[in-house]
Amino acid sequence: MSEGAVKKEERRKFQAIKGTRDLLPQETALWNRAEQTAHEVFATFGFGEIRVPIFEPTELFARAVGGETDIVSKEMYTFEDRDETSVSLRPEATASVCRAYIEHGMQQLPQPVKLYYMGPMFRRERPQKGRYRQFYQIGAEVLGGTDAPAIDAEVIEVVMTFFEKLELQGVQLSVNSIGCRECRPKYVELLRAELLKVKDSLGPDSQRRIDTNPLRVLDSKLESEQAIIAKLPRIGDHLCKECADHYAAVKRELDLRGVKYRENWRLVRGLDYYMRTTFEITAQGLGSQDAVCGGGRYDGLVELLGGPPTKGLGFAIGEDRLILSLQESGKAPVAQGRDVYIAWMGESARATAIRAAKTLRNAGFGVELPPVEQKFGKALGQADKLGAKYALILGDNEVTSGEWTLKTLVDGTQRKVTEQQLIADLKKL
Ligand code: AMP
């Protein structure tokens, strides 16, 4: 390599890959609060945390998410492992949780098994506000047992309770039933027939979907298609008796829980094993990417992955969007400054300062102990910049007399404290 090339190499600045980002301490405070609240709320509903791997065999996602979906066909980060097996970064976690349910024989446990997870997911989507290539989900799955409507309602109640605790603003829950293996195929055929009649007025995407997946036409946001879609047959009018009863019961159970919802007949999922209840939650301040949570029932999935016939229901919350919405509505906590800055000068004060820092930290105070001696003026300036509440001043005088100086930085008042009283005095303040 020429000298010039070396220099250029050395100067290369690295940046986070497009669609990924660093979360800095000011932000992680809010992330941690959201995650802590999730742990607490989910535990009160009897959910236990599961941690599944970040990568899995590609085949698992191809089967569970669907080989023809955009997620699997275009958006997965897939690579060959050394033994030439194909592995992928997880685009979602439901497949992994179902795999784990089967792998650990969880059908032997009391049913249903209630699990929740949180962590990063990876999809190679076009990045924009609220849409990233590494993003985070907090989700839960209820596996096994019955498909009692109360379970659907309780799963929705968990999310709504979580959002309420966080004071998320503008929360809107939409629900729908997409029927089952009995009634949906008939509805899809009817929909296809109706769509064929208006094919020429539809855009190219929807025209294609008449063949591949007519339900997806209902997702269309194209202005020119809205009036046409409004006249299409609605799945609610074509549910079989079991599905209609189930849906009515889910709504009753939501009412009993005081959960407010809207019905949206256009809320659908394209995959075969999704059935009956589907729901979506939006929140304010998110622009076009305003869905913070999507969920639904997927009774066929565990079986599709080689397990026994198993009822299943779950949701995934987009944590990035949740945080964005909280920030936009001013619900973000202010970043915490240090409690105490220890301004010390002189060799004898050094040992005392280290001891004081230890005592304060053990009592739970956030302490900044400067590594090298500073003039008091400079130390106090530094304490201010760090947003410290107090400065503990330790110089030769303080160490000799045993009377330490505690300065309140907002108003500049000072008081004398002894080592024994320090913690008690600070707590009183
Ligand atoms: P899904 O797994 O596609 O049903 O998505 C569930 C939730 O995850 C969505 O409602 C979003 O809040 C969130 N989400 C999905 N994809 C992304 C992404 N690329 N970036 C940020 N959040 C996402």
Short mmCIF file of N, CA and C and ligand atoms in Angstrom, two decimals, residues 123 125 130-132 135 137 269 291-294 316 318 321, ligand 1:
data_model
loop_
_atom_site.label_atom_id
_atom_site.label_comp_id
_atom_site.label_asym_id
_atom_site.label_seq_id
_atom_site.Cartn_x
_atom_site.Cartn_y
_atom_site.Cartn_z
N ARG A 123 -34.94 -6.03 9.41
CA ARG A 123 -35.61 -6.12 8.10
C ARG A 123 -34.98 -5.07 7.19
N GLU A 125 -35.73 -2.83 5.11
CA GLU A 125 -36.77 -1.97 4.55
C GLU A 125 -36.17 -0.62 4.20
N GLY A 130 -39.52 6.35 11.95
CA GLY A 130 -40.29 5.25 12.51
C GLY A 130 -40.11 3.93 11.79
N ARG A 131 -39.17 3.90 10.82
CA ARG A 131 -38.91 2.63 10.16
C ARG A 131 -37.40 2.44 10.00
N TYR A 132 -36.90 1.39 10.62
CA TYR A 132 -35.46 1.15 10.64
C TYR A 132 -35.16 -0.27 10.18
N PHE A 135 -34.63 -2.65 14.33
CA PHE A 135 -35.62 -2.01 15.17
C PHE A 135 -35.94 -2.95 16.32
N GLN A 137 -38.63 -4.73 19.11
CA GLN A 137 -40.02 -5.09 19.42
C GLN A 137 -40.13 -5.59 20.86
N ARG A 269 -54.70 -9.83 7.53
CA ARG A 269 -53.36 -10.39 7.44
C ARG A 269 -53.38 -11.39 6.31
N ALA A 291 -48.48 2.83 13.28
CA ALA A 291 -48.85 1.60 13.98
C ALA A 291 -47.78 1.29 15.03
N VAL A 292 -48.19 1.26 16.29
CA VAL A 292 -47.22 0.89 17.34
C VAL A 292 -47.35 -0.56 17.75
N CYS A 293 -48.43 -1.21 17.34
CA CYS A 293 -48.59 -2.60 17.76
C CYS A 293 -49.50 -3.34 16.78
N GLY A 294 -49.11 -4.55 16.45
CA GLY A 294 -49.96 -5.38 15.62
C GLY A 294 -50.06 -6.76 16.25
N ALA A 316 -46.93 -7.77 18.62
CA ALA A 316 -45.60 -7.17 18.69
C ALA A 316 -45.75 -5.65 18.70
N GLY A 318 -43.90 -2.05 18.34
CA GLY A 318 -42.68 -1.44 17.80
C GLY A 318 -42.14 -0.46 18.83
N ARG A 321 -41.08 3.13 17.71
CA ARG A 321 -42.21 4.04 17.50
C ARG A 321 -42.85 4.44 18.82
P1 AMP B 1 -45.13 -6.66 12.40
O1 AMP B 1 -44.17 -7.62 13.04
O2 AMP B 1 -44.78 -6.33 10.98
O3 AMP B 1 -46.57 -7.03 12.61
O4 AMP B 1 -44.93 -5.28 13.17
C1 AMP B 1 -45.34 -5.06 14.49
C2 AMP B 1 -44.91 -3.66 14.90
O5 AMP B 1 -43.49 -3.56 14.81
C3 AMP B 1 -45.41 -2.57 13.96
O6 AMP B 1 -46.69 -2.14 14.35
C4 AMP B 1 -44.38 -1.50 14.14
O7 AMP B 1 -44.68 -0.73 15.30
C5 AMP B 1 -43.12 -2.26 14.40
N1 AMP B 1 -42.25 -2.34 13.20
C6 AMP B 1 -42.34 -3.21 12.15
N2 AMP B 1 -41.37 -2.98 11.26
C7 AMP B 1 -40.63 -1.94 11.72
C8 AMP B 1 -39.48 -1.22 11.25
N3 AMP B 1 -38.87 -1.54 10.12
N4 AMP B 1 -39.01 -0.21 12.01
C9 AMP B 1 -39.62 0.13 13.17
N5 AMP B 1 -40.69 -0.51 13.67
C10 AMP B 1 -41.20 -1.53 12.97
#
